[in-house]
Amino acid sequence: PVGKGGNPNIPTGYNATPGAASSGVAVQGQGGGDFSTRYGWYIEAVRRKIGTNWDQFTIDPGVRAERRAHAVMTFAIYRDGSVTNVRLERSSGNLSMDNSAERALASATPMPALPNDYSGSYVTVIFDFDLSMTK
């Protein structure tokens, strides 16, 4: 499977809502609420920006060929699109894969500004870098 829009280079696989379509990214707004339903377009923009900055050719060729590596990054996006609290939440077990995820995120910064009608000052993002979901 590939991400929405058919782009095979965009990671997919993470889902905060069991049974819903997998998008590779989960966004949690402040104070609860259903950020993902209300601002799906924003999540797609973040997913696309990170995905287009993910250079998979920096990953060890053997790891890339196996298509099993999976790293999870978490971070916060503030109202102006600035990114803070970047953390490797789950290592893939391979340094080149983990480094490629960190570089993709750094290259994609700043993110799009938060939606004008969103009342919080930031959102928390959980982003999957999953080679098994790429082609």
Short mmCIF file of N, CA and C in Angstrom, two decimals, residues 36-134:
data_model
loop_
_atom_site.label_atom_id
_atom_site.label_comp_id
_atom_site.label_asym_id
_atom_site.label_seq_id
_atom_site.Cartn_x
_atom_site.Cartn_y
_atom_site.Cartn_z
N SER A 36 -7.50 15.44 14.07
CA SER A 36 -7.31 14.74 12.80
C SER A 36 -8.54 14.78 11.91
N THR A 37 -9.72 14.75 12.49
CA THR A 37 -10.94 14.81 11.68
C THR A 37 -11.16 16.23 11.17
N ARG A 38 -10.98 17.19 12.03
CA ARG A 38 -11.26 18.58 11.67
C ARG A 38 -10.21 19.17 10.74
N TYR A 39 -8.95 18.76 10.92
CA TYR A 39 -7.86 19.36 10.15
C TYR A 39 -7.07 18.31 9.35
N GLY A 40 -7.77 17.41 8.72
CA GLY A 40 -7.11 16.38 7.91
C GLY A 40 -6.21 16.97 6.84
N TRP A 41 -6.63 18.09 6.26
CA TRP A 41 -5.84 18.76 5.24
C TRP A 41 -4.48 19.22 5.79
N TYR A 42 -4.47 19.64 7.05
CA TYR A 42 -3.22 20.10 7.67
C TYR A 42 -2.28 18.91 7.89
N ILE A 43 -2.84 17.82 8.39
CA ILE A 43 -2.04 16.60 8.62
C ILE A 43 -1.44 16.12 7.31
N GLU A 44 -2.23 16.14 6.25
CA GLU A 44 -1.74 15.73 4.93
C GLU A 44 -0.60 16.64 4.48
N ALA A 45 -0.70 17.94 4.74
CA ALA A 45 0.36 18.87 4.35
C ALA A 45 1.67 18.57 5.10
N VAL A 46 1.56 18.25 6.39
CA VAL A 46 2.74 17.90 7.20
C VAL A 46 3.33 16.59 6.69
N ARG A 47 2.48 15.61 6.45
CA ARG A 47 2.94 14.30 5.97
C ARG A 47 3.66 14.45 4.63
N ARG A 48 3.08 15.23 3.74
CA ARG A 48 3.68 15.42 2.42
C ARG A 48 5.02 16.15 2.53
N LYS A 49 5.10 17.17 3.40
CA LYS A 49 6.34 17.94 3.53
C LYS A 49 7.47 17.07 4.07
N ILE A 50 7.19 16.27 5.09
CA ILE A 50 8.23 15.39 5.63
C ILE A 50 8.57 14.31 4.62
N GLY A 51 7.56 13.72 4.00
CA GLY A 51 7.78 12.64 3.03
C GLY A 51 8.66 13.06 1.87
N THR A 52 8.46 14.27 1.37
CA THR A 52 9.27 14.72 0.23
C THR A 52 10.70 15.05 0.65
N ASN A 53 10.93 15.22 1.95
CA ASN A 53 12.28 15.50 2.45
C ASN A 53 12.99 14.26 2.98
N TRP A 54 12.35 13.10 2.89
CA TRP A 54 12.94 11.86 3.39
C TRP A 54 13.79 11.24 2.30
N ASP A 55 15.10 11.36 2.41
CA ASP A 55 16.04 10.79 1.44
C ASP A 55 16.39 9.37 1.86
N GLN A 56 15.72 8.41 1.28
CA GLN A 56 15.92 7.02 1.66
C GLN A 56 17.25 6.46 1.14
N PHE A 57 17.89 7.15 0.22
CA PHE A 57 19.17 6.66 -0.30
C PHE A 57 20.31 6.85 0.69
N THR A 58 20.06 7.53 1.81
CA THR A 58 21.07 7.65 2.86
C THR A 58 21.00 6.47 3.83
N ILE A 59 20.02 5.61 3.62
CA ILE A 59 19.84 4.43 4.48
C ILE A 59 20.69 3.29 3.93
N ASP A 60 21.30 2.53 4.81
CA ASP A 60 22.10 1.38 4.42
C ASP A 60 21.35 0.56 3.36
N PRO A 61 22.00 0.24 2.20
CA PRO A 61 21.31 -0.46 1.13
C PRO A 61 20.69 -1.80 1.55
N GLY A 62 21.37 -2.53 2.44
CA GLY A 62 20.82 -3.80 2.90
C GLY A 62 19.54 -3.61 3.70
N VAL A 63 19.52 -2.57 4.51
CA VAL A 63 18.32 -2.25 5.31
C VAL A 63 17.19 -1.82 4.39
N ARG A 64 17.55 -0.98 3.41
CA ARG A 64 16.55 -0.50 2.45
C ARG A 64 15.94 -1.67 1.68
N ALA A 65 16.78 -2.61 1.25
CA ALA A 65 16.31 -3.75 0.45
C ALA A 65 15.35 -4.64 1.24
N GLU A 66 15.59 -4.79 2.53
CA GLU A 66 14.71 -5.64 3.35
C GLU A 66 13.34 -5.03 3.60
N ARG A 67 13.25 -3.70 3.52
CA ARG A 67 11.98 -2.98 3.73
C ARG A 67 11.30 -3.30 5.06
N ARG A 68 12.08 -3.46 6.10
CA ARG A 68 11.50 -3.78 7.40
C ARG A 68 11.75 -2.72 8.46
N ALA A 69 12.65 -1.78 8.17
CA ALA A 69 13.01 -0.77 9.17
C ALA A 69 11.84 0.18 9.41
N HIS A 70 11.69 0.53 10.69
CA HIS A 70 10.57 1.39 11.09
C HIS A 70 11.02 2.22 12.29
N ALA A 71 11.04 3.53 12.11
CA ALA A 71 11.40 4.45 13.19
C ALA A 71 10.22 5.38 13.44
N VAL A 72 10.07 5.82 14.67
CA VAL A 72 8.99 6.74 15.02
C VAL A 72 9.58 7.99 15.67
N MET A 73 9.24 9.15 15.13
CA MET A 73 9.69 10.43 15.66
C MET A 73 8.48 11.15 16.27
N THR A 74 8.71 11.86 17.37
CA THR A 74 7.66 12.72 17.91
C THR A 74 8.21 14.14 17.98
N PHE A 75 7.32 15.11 17.85
CA PHE A 75 7.72 16.51 17.91
C PHE A 75 6.48 17.37 18.10
N ALA A 76 6.70 18.63 18.40
CA ALA A 76 5.61 19.59 18.55
C ALA A 76 5.73 20.64 17.45
N ILE A 77 4.57 21.04 16.92
CA ILE A 77 4.52 22.14 15.96
C ILE A 77 3.77 23.28 16.64
N TYR A 78 4.42 24.43 16.66
CA TYR A 78 3.80 25.63 17.26
C TYR A 78 3.05 26.43 16.20
N ARG A 79 2.29 27.39 16.66
CA ARG A 79 1.39 28.16 15.80
C ARG A 79 2.08 28.67 14.54
N ASP A 80 3.32 29.13 14.64
CA ASP A 80 4.03 29.69 13.48
C ASP A 80 4.71 28.64 12.62
N GLY A 81 4.53 27.36 12.96
CA GLY A 81 5.14 26.28 12.19
C GLY A 81 6.49 25.83 12.72
N SER A 82 6.98 26.50 13.76
CA SER A 82 8.27 26.09 14.32
C SER A 82 8.11 24.71 15.00
N VAL A 83 9.20 23.96 14.98
CA VAL A 83 9.20 22.60 15.51
C VAL A 83 10.11 22.52 16.72
N THR A 84 9.61 21.90 17.81
CA THR A 84 10.41 21.73 19.02
C THR A 84 10.19 20.32 19.56
N ASN A 85 10.94 19.99 20.60
CA ASN A 85 10.79 18.71 21.31
C ASN A 85 10.91 17.51 20.39
N VAL A 86 11.84 17.58 19.44
CA VAL A 86 12.03 16.48 18.51
C VAL A 86 12.67 15.31 19.25
N ARG A 87 12.08 14.14 19.13
CA ARG A 87 12.58 12.96 19.83
C ARG A 87 12.41 11.72 18.97
N LEU A 88 13.43 10.87 18.99
CA LEU A 88 13.31 9.56 18.36
C LEU A 88 12.57 8.68 19.36
N GLU A 89 11.30 8.50 19.13
CA GLU A 89 10.43 7.77 20.06
C GLU A 89 10.71 6.27 20.00
N ARG A 90 10.95 5.78 18.79
CA ARG A 90 11.23 4.36 18.63
C ARG A 90 12.30 4.19 17.56
N SER A 91 13.43 3.66 17.96
CA SER A 91 14.53 3.43 17.03
C SER A 91 14.20 2.26 16.12
N SER A 92 14.70 2.33 14.91
CA SER A 92 14.52 1.23 13.97
C SER A 92 15.52 0.11 14.26
N GLY A 93 16.53 0.43 15.08
CA GLY A 93 17.60 -0.53 15.32
C GLY A 93 18.75 -0.36 14.34
N ASN A 94 18.61 0.60 13.42
CA ASN A 94 19.65 0.85 12.43
C ASN A 94 19.95 2.35 12.42
N LEU A 95 21.20 2.71 12.66
CA LEU A 95 21.58 4.11 12.76
C LEU A 95 21.30 4.89 11.48
N SER A 96 21.58 4.31 10.32
CA SER A 96 21.36 5.04 9.06
C SER A 96 19.88 5.34 8.85
N MET A 97 19.02 4.42 9.24
CA MET A 97 17.57 4.64 9.13
C MET A 97 17.12 5.73 10.09
N ASP A 98 17.55 5.63 11.35
CA ASP A 98 17.18 6.63 12.35
C ASP A 98 17.68 8.02 11.94
N ASN A 99 18.92 8.08 11.44
CA ASN A 99 19.48 9.37 11.02
C ASN A 99 18.71 9.94 9.83
N SER A 100 18.26 9.08 8.91
CA SER A 100 17.51 9.57 7.74
C SER A 100 16.19 10.18 8.19
N ALA A 101 15.56 9.59 9.21
CA ALA A 101 14.30 10.13 9.75
C ALA A 101 14.55 11.50 10.39
N GLU A 102 15.62 11.61 11.17
CA GLU A 102 15.93 12.88 11.82
C GLU A 102 16.26 13.96 10.79
N ARG A 103 17.00 13.59 9.73
CA ARG A 103 17.34 14.56 8.69
C ARG A 103 16.09 15.01 7.92
N ALA A 104 15.18 14.08 7.66
CA ALA A 104 13.94 14.42 6.94
C ALA A 104 13.15 15.46 7.72
N LEU A 105 13.06 15.25 9.01
CA LEU A 105 12.33 16.18 9.86
C LEU A 105 13.02 17.55 9.90
N ALA A 106 14.34 17.55 10.04
CA ALA A 106 15.09 18.81 10.08
C ALA A 106 14.94 19.57 8.75
N SER A 107 14.96 18.84 7.63
CA SER A 107 14.84 19.47 6.32
C SER A 107 13.44 20.02 6.07
N ALA A 108 12.44 19.44 6.71
CA ALA A 108 11.05 19.85 6.50
C ALA A 108 10.64 21.03 7.38
N THR A 109 11.53 21.44 8.29
CA THR A 109 11.23 22.52 9.22
C THR A 109 11.52 23.87 8.57
N PRO A 110 10.67 24.90 8.73
CA PRO A 110 9.46 24.90 9.53
C PRO A 110 8.30 24.20 8.82
N MET A 111 7.34 23.80 9.59
CA MET A 111 6.12 23.19 9.07
C MET A 111 5.13 24.29 8.70
N PRO A 112 4.04 23.91 8.02
CA PRO A 112 3.00 24.92 7.77
C PRO A 112 2.48 25.47 9.11
N ALA A 113 2.10 26.74 9.14
CA ALA A 113 1.52 27.33 10.35
C ALA A 113 0.25 26.58 10.72
N LEU A 114 -0.05 26.51 11.99
CA LEU A 114 -1.27 25.83 12.44
C LEU A 114 -2.50 26.53 11.87
N PRO A 115 -3.59 25.79 11.70
CA PRO A 115 -4.82 26.40 11.17
C PRO A 115 -5.25 27.60 12.02
N ASN A 116 -5.72 28.65 11.36
CA ASN A 116 -6.11 29.88 12.06
C ASN A 116 -7.20 29.66 13.10
N ASP A 117 -8.12 28.75 12.83
CA ASP A 117 -9.22 28.55 13.76
C ASP A 117 -8.94 27.50 14.83
N TYR A 118 -7.70 26.98 14.86
CA TYR A 118 -7.31 26.06 15.92
C TYR A 118 -6.94 26.90 17.14
N SER A 119 -7.54 26.60 18.29
CA SER A 119 -7.37 27.46 19.46
C SER A 119 -6.10 27.19 20.27
N GLY A 120 -5.48 26.03 20.12
CA GLY A 120 -4.28 25.71 20.88
C GLY A 120 -3.05 26.43 20.35
N SER A 121 -1.98 26.39 21.13
CA SER A 121 -0.75 27.05 20.69
C SER A 121 0.22 26.07 20.04
N TYR A 122 -0.04 24.77 20.16
CA TYR A 122 0.80 23.77 19.51
C TYR A 122 0.03 22.46 19.35
N VAL A 123 0.61 21.56 18.53
CA VAL A 123 0.11 20.19 18.41
C VAL A 123 1.29 19.25 18.59
N THR A 124 1.01 18.06 19.08
CA THR A 124 2.03 17.02 19.21
C THR A 124 1.85 16.06 18.04
N VAL A 125 2.96 15.72 17.39
CA VAL A 125 2.92 14.87 16.21
C VAL A 125 3.70 13.60 16.46
N ILE A 126 3.14 12.47 16.06
CA ILE A 126 3.82 11.17 16.08
C ILE A 126 3.92 10.76 14.62
N PHE A 127 5.15 10.62 14.13
CA PHE A 127 5.36 10.38 12.70
C PHE A 127 6.11 9.08 12.46
N ASP A 128 5.54 8.21 11.65
CA ASP A 128 6.16 6.93 11.31
C ASP A 128 7.01 7.06 10.05
N PHE A 129 8.23 6.56 10.15
CA PHE A 129 9.09 6.36 8.99
C PHE A 129 9.16 4.85 8.82
N ASP A 130 8.43 4.31 7.87
CA ASP A 130 8.24 2.86 7.76
C ASP A 130 8.59 2.39 6.36
N LEU A 131 9.74 1.72 6.22
CA LEU A 131 10.17 1.26 4.89
C LEU A 131 9.25 0.18 4.32
N SER A 132 8.53 -0.54 5.17
CA SER A 132 7.67 -1.59 4.65
C SER A 132 6.49 -1.00 3.89
N MET A 133 6.22 0.29 4.08
CA MET A 133 5.09 0.92 3.43
C MET A 133 5.51 1.75 2.22
N THR A 134 6.76 1.61 1.79
CA THR A 134 7.23 2.33 0.61
C THR A 134 7.46 1.33 -0.51
#
